Every structure is written in structure tokens, then in C-alpha cells.
Coordinates of C-alpha atoms and ligand atoms in Angstrom, one line a residue:
M11 CA 10.9 -8.2 -135.6
K12 CA 13.3 -8.9 -132.8
H13 CA 11.3 -6.8 -130.4
A14 CA 8.1 -8.5 -131.5
L15 CA 9.7 -11.9 -130.8
V16 CA 10.9 -10.8 -127.3
L17 CA 7.5 -9.3 -126.6
A18 CA 5.8 -12.5 -127.7
M19 CA 8.1 -14.6 -125.5
L20 CA 7.5 -12.3 -122.6
L21 CA 3.8 -12.5 -123.0
L22 CA 4.0 -16.3 -123.3
S23 CA 6.0 -16.6 -120.1
V24 CA 3.8 -14.2 -118.2
R25 CA 0.7 -16.2 -119.3
T26 CA 2.3 -19.5 -118.3
F27 CA 3.1 -18.0 -114.9
A28 CA -0.4 -16.6 -114.4
A29 CA -1.9 -20.0 -115.2
T30 CA 0.4 -22.0 -112.9
P31 CA 1.5 -19.8 -110.0
L32 CA 4.6 -21.4 -108.5
P33 CA 5.1 -21.3 -104.7
E34 CA 7.8 -18.8 -103.9
T35 CA 9.4 -20.9 -101.1
D36 CA 9.3 -24.5 -100.0
L37 CA 6.8 -23.5 -97.3
A38 CA 5.0 -26.9 -97.6
Y39 CA 8.2 -28.9 -97.1
D40 CA 9.1 -26.6 -94.2
I41 CA 5.7 -27.3 -92.5
V42 CA 5.8 -31.0 -92.9
A43 CA 9.5 -31.1 -91.8
G44 CA 8.7 -28.9 -88.8
L45 CA 5.6 -30.8 -87.7
T46 CA 7.3 -34.2 -88.0
T47 CA 10.5 -33.1 -86.3
E48 CA 9.3 -30.8 -83.6
V49 CA 6.0 -32.6 -82.7
G50 CA 6.2 -36.1 -84.2
P51 CA 3.3 -38.6 -84.1
R52 CA 0.0 -37.0 -83.1
L53 CA -2.5 -39.6 -82.0
A54 CA -6.0 -38.2 -81.5
G55 CA -6.8 -37.1 -78.0
T56 CA -3.2 -37.3 -76.7
E57 CA -0.9 -34.7 -75.3
A58 CA 1.1 -35.0 -78.6
E59 CA -1.9 -33.9 -80.6
A60 CA -2.3 -31.0 -78.2
R61 CA 1.3 -30.0 -78.9
G62 CA 0.6 -30.3 -82.6
R63 CA -2.3 -27.7 -82.1
Q64 CA 0.0 -25.3 -80.3
W65 CA 2.7 -25.8 -83.1
A66 CA 0.0 -25.1 -85.7
V67 CA -1.2 -21.9 -84.0
A68 CA 2.3 -20.5 -83.7
K69 CA 3.1 -21.4 -87.4
L70 CA -0.2 -19.9 -88.8
Q71 CA 0.2 -16.7 -86.8
A72 CA 3.8 -16.3 -87.9
L73 CA 2.7 -16.7 -91.5
G74 CA 0.2 -13.9 -91.2
F75 CA -3.1 -15.7 -91.2
S76 CA -6.1 -14.0 -89.5
H77 CA -8.4 -15.3 -86.8
V78 CA -6.1 -18.1 -85.8
R79 CA -7.8 -20.2 -83.2
I80 CA -8.5 -23.6 -81.7
E81 CA -12.0 -25.0 -81.6
N82 CA -12.0 -27.8 -79.0
F83 CA -14.0 -31.0 -78.8
T84 CA -13.6 -34.3 -77.0
V85 CA -12.9 -37.7 -78.5
P86 CA -12.9 -41.3 -77.1
T87 CA -9.2 -41.9 -76.8
W88 CA -7.3 -45.1 -77.3
I89 CA -3.7 -45.7 -76.5
R90 CA -1.4 -48.4 -77.8
G91 CA 0.3 -50.8 -75.3
D92 CA 2.8 -53.6 -75.8
E93 CA 2.3 -55.8 -78.8
R94 CA 4.0 -59.1 -79.6
A95 CA 3.1 -62.2 -81.5
S96 CA 5.0 -65.5 -81.8
V97 CA 4.2 -68.8 -83.5
V98 CA 4.8 -71.3 -80.7
A99 CA 4.1 -74.5 -82.6
P100 CA 5.0 -76.1 -84.9
Y101 CA 7.5 -73.4 -86.3
E102 CA 8.6 -71.1 -83.5
Q103 CA 9.2 -67.6 -84.6
R104 CA 8.3 -64.0 -84.0
L105 CA 5.7 -62.2 -86.2
A106 CA 5.6 -58.4 -86.7
I107 CA 2.2 -57.1 -85.6
T108 CA 0.6 -53.9 -84.5
A109 CA -2.7 -53.3 -82.8
L110 CA -5.6 -51.9 -84.8
G111 CA -7.2 -48.7 -83.5
R112 CA -9.7 -49.6 -80.7
S113 CA -8.4 -53.2 -80.4
G114 CA -9.2 -54.9 -77.2
A115 CA -6.5 -56.3 -74.9
T116 CA -5.2 -59.7 -74.1
P117 CA -4.4 -60.7 -70.5
A118 CA -1.2 -59.1 -69.3
T119 CA 0.6 -62.4 -69.9
G120 CA -0.9 -62.7 -73.3
T121 CA -3.0 -65.5 -74.8
T122 CA -2.2 -68.7 -76.7
A123 CA -4.6 -70.4 -79.2
A124 CA -4.7 -72.2 -82.5
V125 CA -4.9 -70.2 -85.6
I126 CA -7.7 -70.5 -88.2
G127 CA -7.0 -68.8 -91.5
F128 CA -9.4 -67.3 -94.1
A129 CA -8.6 -66.0 -97.5
S130 CA -11.1 -63.1 -97.2
L131 CA -13.6 -61.4 -95.0
D132 CA -16.4 -63.2 -96.9
D133 CA -14.8 -66.6 -96.1
L134 CA -14.7 -65.6 -92.4
K135 CA -18.4 -64.5 -92.6
S136 CA -19.5 -67.9 -94.0
A137 CA -17.5 -70.0 -91.6
P138 CA -19.6 -71.8 -88.9
D139 CA -19.2 -70.2 -85.4
A140 CA -17.9 -73.5 -84.0
A141 CA -14.9 -73.5 -86.3
V142 CA -13.9 -70.0 -85.1
R143 CA -14.8 -70.1 -81.4
D144 CA -11.8 -69.6 -79.1
K145 CA -9.3 -69.5 -82.0
I146 CA -7.1 -66.8 -83.2
V147 CA -8.5 -65.8 -86.6
Y148 CA -6.3 -64.7 -89.5
V149 CA -7.9 -62.9 -92.5
S150 CA -6.0 -62.3 -95.7
H151 CA -6.9 -60.2 -98.8
A152 CA -5.2 -59.3 -102.1
M153 CA -4.8 -55.5 -102.0
R154 CA -2.8 -54.1 -105.0
A155 CA -1.5 -50.6 -105.6
T156 CA -3.8 -48.4 -107.7
Q157 CA -3.1 -44.8 -108.7
D158 CA -6.5 -43.6 -107.6
G159 CA -6.5 -45.5 -104.3
S160 CA -9.6 -47.5 -105.2
S161 CA -7.9 -50.7 -104.1
Y162 CA -7.9 -49.3 -100.5
E163 CA -11.6 -48.7 -100.6
Y164 CA -12.1 -52.2 -102.0
F165 CA -10.1 -54.1 -99.5
A166 CA -10.5 -51.9 -96.4
P167 CA -13.5 -53.9 -95.1
A168 CA -11.1 -56.7 -94.1
R169 CA -9.6 -54.4 -91.5
L170 CA -12.8 -52.4 -90.7
F171 CA -15.2 -55.3 -90.2
A172 CA -13.4 -58.7 -89.9
P173 CA -12.6 -58.1 -86.2
A174 CA -16.3 -57.5 -85.3
V175 CA -17.3 -60.6 -87.3
A176 CA -14.7 -62.7 -85.5
A177 CA -15.8 -61.3 -82.1
Q178 CA -19.4 -62.2 -82.9
K179 CA -18.4 -65.7 -83.7
G180 CA -16.5 -66.1 -80.4
A181 CA -12.9 -65.8 -81.6
R182 CA -10.2 -65.2 -79.0
A183 CA -8.4 -62.7 -81.1
I184 CA -7.8 -61.7 -84.7
L185 CA -4.9 -60.9 -87.0
V186 CA -5.6 -59.2 -90.4
R187 CA -3.1 -59.0 -93.2
S188 CA -1.8 -55.4 -93.3
L189 CA -3.9 -53.2 -95.5
G190 CA -1.1 -52.2 -97.9
P191 CA 0.3 -53.5 -101.2
D192 CA 3.9 -53.5 -99.9
D193 CA 6.1 -56.5 -99.1
S194 CA 7.7 -54.9 -96.0
R195 CA 7.8 -56.1 -92.5
H196 CA 6.1 -53.0 -91.1
P197 CA 2.5 -53.7 -90.1
H198 CA -0.2 -51.1 -91.0
T199 CA -2.4 -50.0 -88.2
G200 CA -5.8 -48.3 -88.8
A201 CA -9.2 -48.1 -87.2
T202 CA -11.5 -51.0 -86.9
H203 CA -15.3 -50.8 -86.2
W204 CA -16.9 -52.7 -83.4
S205 CA -20.6 -52.8 -84.5
G206 CA -23.2 -52.2 -81.8
G207 CA -23.0 -54.5 -78.8
V208 CA -19.8 -56.4 -79.8
A209 CA -17.2 -56.4 -77.1
P210 CA -13.8 -55.6 -78.7
I211 CA -11.4 -58.6 -78.9
P212 CA -7.6 -58.2 -79.4
A213 CA -7.2 -57.2 -83.0
A214 CA -3.9 -56.6 -84.8
A215 CA -2.5 -56.1 -88.3
L216 CA 0.2 -58.6 -89.4
S217 CA 3.0 -57.3 -91.7
N218 CA 2.7 -58.5 -95.2
S219 CA 5.9 -60.5 -95.0
D220 CA 4.7 -62.2 -91.9
A221 CA 1.3 -62.8 -93.4
D222 CA 3.0 -64.6 -96.3
N223 CA 4.9 -66.6 -93.7
L224 CA 1.9 -67.5 -91.6
E225 CA 0.0 -68.6 -94.7
R226 CA 2.8 -70.9 -95.7
M227 CA 2.8 -72.4 -92.1
L228 CA -1.0 -72.9 -92.3
A229 CA -0.5 -74.7 -95.7
R230 CA 2.4 -76.9 -94.5
S231 CA 1.6 -77.8 -91.0
R232 CA -0.2 -81.1 -90.3
V233 CA -1.0 -79.9 -86.7
P234 CA -2.8 -76.7 -85.7
V235 CA -0.5 -73.7 -85.8
Q236 CA -0.4 -72.2 -82.3
L237 CA 0.2 -68.6 -81.7
H238 CA 1.0 -66.5 -78.6
L239 CA -0.4 -63.0 -78.7
L240 CA 0.2 -60.1 -76.3
L241 CA -1.7 -56.8 -76.9
T242 CA -2.2 -54.3 -74.1
P243 CA -3.8 -51.2 -75.6
R244 CA -6.3 -49.2 -73.4
S245 CA -9.3 -47.0 -74.0
V246 CA -8.8 -44.1 -71.7
G247 CA -12.2 -42.3 -72.1
M248 CA -13.0 -38.9 -73.4
R249 CA -10.0 -36.5 -74.0
Q250 CA -9.6 -33.2 -75.6
S251 CA -9.0 -32.7 -79.3
G252 CA -9.5 -29.7 -81.5
N253 CA -9.6 -28.1 -84.9
V254 CA -7.0 -25.4 -85.7
I255 CA -8.6 -22.7 -87.9
A256 CA -7.1 -19.7 -89.7
E257 CA -8.3 -17.4 -92.4
V258 CA -7.4 -15.3 -95.4
P259 CA -10.2 -12.7 -95.2
G260 CA -12.1 -12.0 -98.4
T261 CA -13.8 -8.9 -99.6
D262 CA -17.3 -10.2 -100.3
P263 CA -19.0 -12.0 -97.4
S264 CA -22.1 -12.6 -99.5
A265 CA -20.1 -14.8 -101.9
G266 CA -19.5 -17.5 -99.2
L267 CA -16.3 -19.0 -98.0
I268 CA -13.8 -21.6 -99.2
A269 CA -13.0 -24.2 -96.6
I270 CA -9.8 -26.2 -97.2
G271 CA -7.4 -28.2 -95.1
G272 CA -6.0 -31.5 -94.0
H273 CA -5.9 -33.4 -90.7
L274 CA -3.5 -32.7 -87.9
D275 CA -3.7 -36.0 -86.0
S276 CA -1.8 -39.0 -87.2
W277 CA -1.2 -42.6 -86.2
D278 CA 1.4 -43.2 -83.6
L279 CA 3.8 -45.5 -85.4
G280 CA 5.5 -43.1 -87.8
T281 CA 5.6 -39.4 -87.6
G282 CA 2.5 -38.7 -89.8
A283 CA 4.5 -37.1 -92.7
L284 CA 2.4 -38.4 -95.5
D285 CA -0.8 -38.9 -93.4
D286 CA -1.5 -36.1 -93.1
G287 CA 1.4 -33.7 -92.4
A288 CA 1.8 -33.3 -96.2
G289 CA -1.9 -32.5 -96.6
V290 CA -2.0 -29.7 -94.0
A291 CA 1.3 -28.4 -95.5
I292 CA -0.1 -28.4 -99.1
A293 CA -3.3 -26.6 -98.1
T294 CA -1.5 -24.1 -95.9
A295 CA 1.2 -23.2 -98.4
A296 CA -1.5 -22.8 -101.1
A297 CA -3.6 -20.5 -98.8
A298 CA -0.5 -18.6 -97.9
T299 CA -0.1 -17.5 -101.5
L300 CA -3.3 -15.5 -101.1
L301 CA -1.9 -13.6 -98.1
S302 CA -0.6 -10.1 -98.9
G303 CA 2.9 -10.2 -97.8
D304 CA 6.0 -8.7 -99.3
R305 CA 4.4 -9.2 -102.7
P306 CA 1.2 -7.2 -102.2
R307 CA -1.8 -8.4 -104.0
D308 CA -5.6 -8.0 -103.9
K309 CA -7.4 -9.8 -101.2
P310 CA -9.5 -12.8 -102.5
R311 CA -13.2 -12.2 -103.1
R312 CA -14.1 -15.1 -100.8
T313 CA -12.6 -15.8 -97.4
V314 CA -10.4 -18.8 -97.5
R315 CA -10.7 -20.7 -94.2
L316 CA -7.9 -23.1 -93.5
I317 CA -8.6 -26.0 -91.2
W318 CA -6.2 -28.4 -89.6
W319 CA -8.8 -30.9 -88.5
G320 CA -8.2 -32.9 -85.3
A321 CA -9.0 -36.6 -84.7
E322 CA -9.6 -37.9 -88.2
E323 CA -8.0 -41.3 -88.0
M324 CA -10.5 -43.3 -85.9
E325 CA -13.5 -41.5 -87.3
P326 CA -13.8 -38.0 -88.7
F327 CA -14.5 -36.4 -85.3
G328 CA -12.9 -33.1 -86.2
G329 CA -14.8 -32.9 -89.5
R330 CA -18.1 -33.5 -87.7
A331 CA -17.3 -31.0 -85.0
Y332 CA -16.5 -28.4 -87.6
F333 CA -19.7 -29.2 -89.5
G334 CA -21.7 -29.0 -86.3
A335 CA -20.3 -25.6 -85.4
H336 CA -20.2 -24.0 -88.9
A337 CA -22.7 -25.7 -91.2
R338 CA -25.0 -22.6 -91.2
E339 CA -22.3 -20.4 -92.6
P340 CA -22.3 -20.1 -96.4
H341 CA -19.7 -22.6 -97.7
A342 CA -19.1 -22.1 -101.4
V343 CA -16.4 -24.8 -102.0
V344 CA -14.8 -27.4 -99.7
A345 CA -11.7 -29.4 -100.4
E346 CA -9.4 -31.6 -98.3
A347 CA -5.8 -32.7 -98.9
D348 CA -5.4 -36.2 -97.4
M349 CA -3.5 -38.2 -100.0
G350 CA 0.1 -38.0 -99.1
A351 CA 2.7 -35.9 -100.9
D352 CA 2.9 -37.3 -104.4
R353 CA 1.9 -35.4 -107.4
V354 CA -1.7 -34.4 -108.3
W355 CA -2.7 -36.2 -111.5
L356 CA -6.5 -35.7 -111.7
L357 CA -9.0 -32.9 -111.0
R358 CA -12.4 -33.9 -109.7
A359 CA -14.8 -31.1 -109.2
K360 CA -18.5 -31.0 -108.4
F361 CA -20.2 -27.7 -109.1
S362 CA -23.8 -26.7 -109.7
A363 CA -24.8 -26.1 -113.4
S364 CA -24.6 -22.3 -113.0
A365 CA -21.0 -22.6 -111.8
A366 CA -19.9 -25.1 -114.5
P367 CA -17.6 -22.6 -116.1
V368 CA -15.5 -22.6 -112.9
A369 CA -14.8 -26.3 -113.3
K370 CA -13.7 -25.6 -116.9
R371 CA -11.4 -22.8 -115.8
L372 CA -9.9 -25.2 -113.2
A373 CA -9.2 -27.8 -115.8
T374 CA -7.5 -25.3 -118.1
A375 CA -5.4 -23.9 -115.2
L376 CA -4.3 -27.3 -114.1
A377 CA -3.5 -28.9 -117.5
P378 CA 0.0 -27.3 -117.7
L379 CA 0.9 -29.1 -114.5
G380 CA 0.1 -32.5 -116.1
I381 CA -3.2 -32.8 -114.4
G382 CA -6.2 -34.4 -116.1
A383 CA -9.8 -33.5 -115.4
D384 CA -12.9 -35.5 -114.6
V385 CA -15.4 -33.0 -113.5
A386 CA -18.5 -35.1 -112.8
P387 CA -17.9 -37.5 -109.8
A388 CA -18.2 -36.7 -106.1
S389 CA -15.2 -35.4 -104.2
E390 CA -13.0 -36.8 -101.5
G391 CA -12.2 -36.1 -97.8
E392 CA -13.4 -37.6 -94.6
D393 CA -13.4 -34.3 -92.8
I394 CA -15.6 -32.6 -95.4
A395 CA -18.0 -35.6 -95.9
E396 CA -20.9 -33.8 -94.2
F397 CA -20.6 -30.9 -96.5
L398 CA -20.5 -33.2 -99.5
K399 CA -23.7 -34.9 -98.4
A400 CA -25.2 -31.5 -98.0
G401 CA -24.4 -30.7 -101.7
V402 CA -21.8 -28.1 -101.2
S403 CA -19.5 -27.7 -104.3
S404 CA -16.2 -29.5 -103.9
V405 CA -12.9 -30.0 -105.5
A406 CA -10.7 -33.0 -105.2
L407 CA -7.1 -32.8 -106.4
M408 CA -6.4 -36.5 -106.7
Q409 CA -2.8 -37.3 -105.9
D410 CA -0.9 -40.3 -107.2
L411 CA -1.6 -43.0 -104.6
T412 CA 0.5 -45.7 -106.3
R413 CA 3.2 -45.4 -103.6
Y414 CA 1.2 -44.0 -100.7
F415 CA -0.3 -47.2 -99.3
N416 CA 3.2 -48.8 -99.0
Y417 CA 3.8 -46.5 -96.0
H418 CA 0.2 -45.6 -94.9
H419 CA -0.3 -46.1 -91.2
T420 CA 3.1 -47.7 -90.7
A421 CA 6.3 -46.8 -88.8
D422 CA 7.6 -45.9 -92.3
D423 CA 5.3 -42.8 -92.7
T424 CA 8.2 -40.5 -92.1
L425 CA 9.6 -37.3 -93.8
N426 CA 12.0 -39.2 -96.1
R427 CA 8.9 -40.5 -98.0
V428 CA 8.1 -36.9 -99.0
D429 CA 9.4 -36.0 -102.5
P430 CA 10.0 -32.2 -102.4
Q431 CA 9.5 -31.9 -106.1
Q432 CA 6.2 -33.6 -106.2
L433 CA 5.1 -31.7 -103.1
R434 CA 5.8 -28.5 -104.9
Q435 CA 3.6 -29.6 -107.8
C436 CA 0.8 -30.3 -105.3
V437 CA 1.1 -26.7 -103.9
S438 CA 1.1 -25.3 -107.4
A439 CA -2.1 -27.2 -108.2
W440 CA -3.8 -26.1 -104.9
S441 CA -2.7 -22.5 -105.4
A442 CA -4.1 -22.4 -108.9
M443 CA -7.3 -24.0 -107.7
L444 CA -7.7 -21.6 -104.8
E445 CA -7.0 -18.5 -106.9
I446 CA -9.9 -19.6 -109.2
V447 CA -12.5 -20.7 -106.7
A448 CA -11.8 -17.8 -104.2
N449 CA -12.2 -15.2 -107.0
A450 CA -14.8 -16.8 -109.3
P451 CA -17.5 -14.2 -110.2
E452 CA -20.1 -16.9 -110.4
N453 CA -22.5 -17.7 -107.6
L454 CA -21.1 -20.8 -106.0
L455 CA -23.7 -21.0 -103.2
V456 CA -26.4 -22.7 -105.3
G457 CA -27.3 -26.1 -104.0
G458 CA -28.3 -25.6 -100.4
H459 CA -25.5 -23.6 -98.8
Ligands
ZN14 ZN1 -5.4 -39.2 -93.5

């Protein structure tokens, strides 16, 4: 009786362990701590991003990955300069701003103009050109925190497109309310798109605290609010970037390969801990569990290719370079970790009908980690977007994004935002996922690749 009970408990614990393999070390935390401490911010095309690639190569080789290499490409490179803004009339005070990626520059002495405010991008669009011409435009929005990050997608057009709209209407410059739900004084940078033929104007994000303040000024003042703005970023032409690639070799080349990763580059204000140091760390730590080390285990059926994509933040240049070079290889499943360091809460998977049982096994393996399953919608990841368009099977382990956008693209994206316990849960989820997709007996290549 007693023996039977012990045996039952043993079986139960073995089963639980098999379903949710735990990382043996805090490798992921070690990677994100190392990258943010020894390299720091890694703006695409800069010498800092190049140091990041060297750091990655050394780390991946030391961990025992195979075929560690850098695949170079070039990217149009933009570098931040000085950035200052002050209200000069009627309520003199400094505002916390930061240039948006690819912003134009003011004269070296700055520029002073009246501010015209809009509650939304749509309001700016419908304003007559004459009302905007030669003014400094301010655009607000009402982003709120959402667990799935959908609020970011919804409100991002204010940052992505308002600068081009303002430029078309002849604005002198533009400030956009920071794209984050936080109430901090740290502005959020991020790319903006200058549509064909529009010459970039100075474009910056205003911290949410200062956006509130500016809105109060616009509401109270009976005279035009005058603002002095200095932004001196520069576009420095094509510079080298690259993808760092490493592999866990599989035993069955005909089964296709699993491509996973995150992006190595980051914005320059923080140290790129959440975006996307945590992502490369999660993917790497999960892939490392498939390496035969001191705990020998069978090689996976499929080769797992780990990619630290370069130059994602402005546009997914690294993802496109990888697709250009490797699209002809048989990709069975693609997945990207680019959602910070908080826990995985939802599985999204897209498989062909014949591989549907794989999605089911994934849902079962992830359930003990507190992860729900929604196995119909498309997956996520800027760097794998071309594969998704091509119909390659994909997995998205949706992380909790409630907190993420408070720090996203700010000076506050630093290591202390990484919660080691939640990071460990992410690695457990990714390890369980990789174990299944790398070894699934089904044909995962149906659907074009
Ligand atoms: Zn990112």
C-alpha cells in the first residue's frame, strides 16, 4: 500500500516534470543581465550593435551551439542628437521629450513657434493646412494598458503617421504624446514613417506627464502657447548590421527546421532589457535545453535555428534579410519572443490541418504553467512576418503586456524591470513548446514551405 502510494507520487512528479521542463539554471536572466551590462543600448547600425553581435557570438559558442555565425546586411542608420523643448510663453517651463526614430532636425539653435493641439491623429488629418502651417503640432491619444498589447496596435498610428501628416500640411515640427499607458516623465521613442516624398520634419515624443501639462496650458491660455524646440538627430547613411545565428542540429533534415529568436538591437535610451534582451534570452535559454550537455539527451528531430535578429526597431530589416537568404530552406515552425519578460499567459498557434494534433499537445503541455490556448489566430513577430505571410506554421507565446508598455522604448527599459520568476516561467513555456515542435512526428511542412 505504502509502496504503491510512493510509486504513484513518483509517477505523478515525473509526469509533471516531463510536461513542464524547468530550466536548470537562470541562463535567461544571465543573458539579459550580461547583454545590458556588458553591451548596453544597441541602436541598429551603430558600433554598439556590432559589439552586441560579438557578445552574442561568444555567448552562443560558449553555450555549445553549432554553426554560430553572423550574417551581415546594411541598414539606413539614424543617430540621436541633442533634444530639448521649453514652453516660452505664456507659462515658461521645460518639457521632457525625445526624438522619434528618423526625425528630422531643427536648426542648431532650435526653432520657436506656436503650438496647435489635436486630440487624435484623425483630428489632425481633418484640420485645414492653413491652421497647421508653420506651427508646432501636438497630437494626443488615449492609450490604455491591455494584457494582449492590442492597445499599442490601436494607438500606434499616432506615432507612426502623424509626423508625415503634419509635414504634408506644412508644420514646422511635431510632438506626439508618448505611446505608453504610464504617467511617468520618461518619453517613449519609436519609429515614425515618412511616406513617399515627404521631407522629415523634427518629430518628438512628449512624456505623458508633460503631455498632460501641455494640454492644460492649451486649455487655459488665452494667447498662443509658444514652444522652443531643439532636435539635432542625423541620418548617417548605410551602416552594417547583422543577424547572429546558431543551431541545435537535428537528426532529420527532411522534417524541416524550427526558426526561433528575438531581436538584438534596441533603442538607445534604456539598455534594451525588456525590448528585446529578454526575448533573445528566453529563446536562447529554451533552445539550450535541447543541447546535449552534462545531461545527455537525444538530439531533436528537427534542427532548431536560433536567430538574434539585427535592426528590428526602425523596420524589421533583420527579419527581411534572414527571409531573403533562407526562405528556400524548409521552415516547419517559426516563433519570435519580443514581448518583454513578463509571464506567458496565452498560446496562439497556427498549424495546417494535418498538424492540428501538435497544437493540441502544445495546449496540454502549457496548461500546467497557467497558460491558456487560442489555436486559431495568426501569430506574432516583426522578424518572422514574411514567413507568416508565406503560410509557415507559427507559435506565439503571448506574454502579459499589461506592464510592458510603461517602459517600452524609454530610458526605463532596464534590467530592474525584469522579474526573474516570470522570466523563468517564459523559458519553461518556450522549452516545452520547442520540445514538442522540434520532435513532432507529424509533417509540419504542409502549406508551402
Ligand atoms: Zn522589440
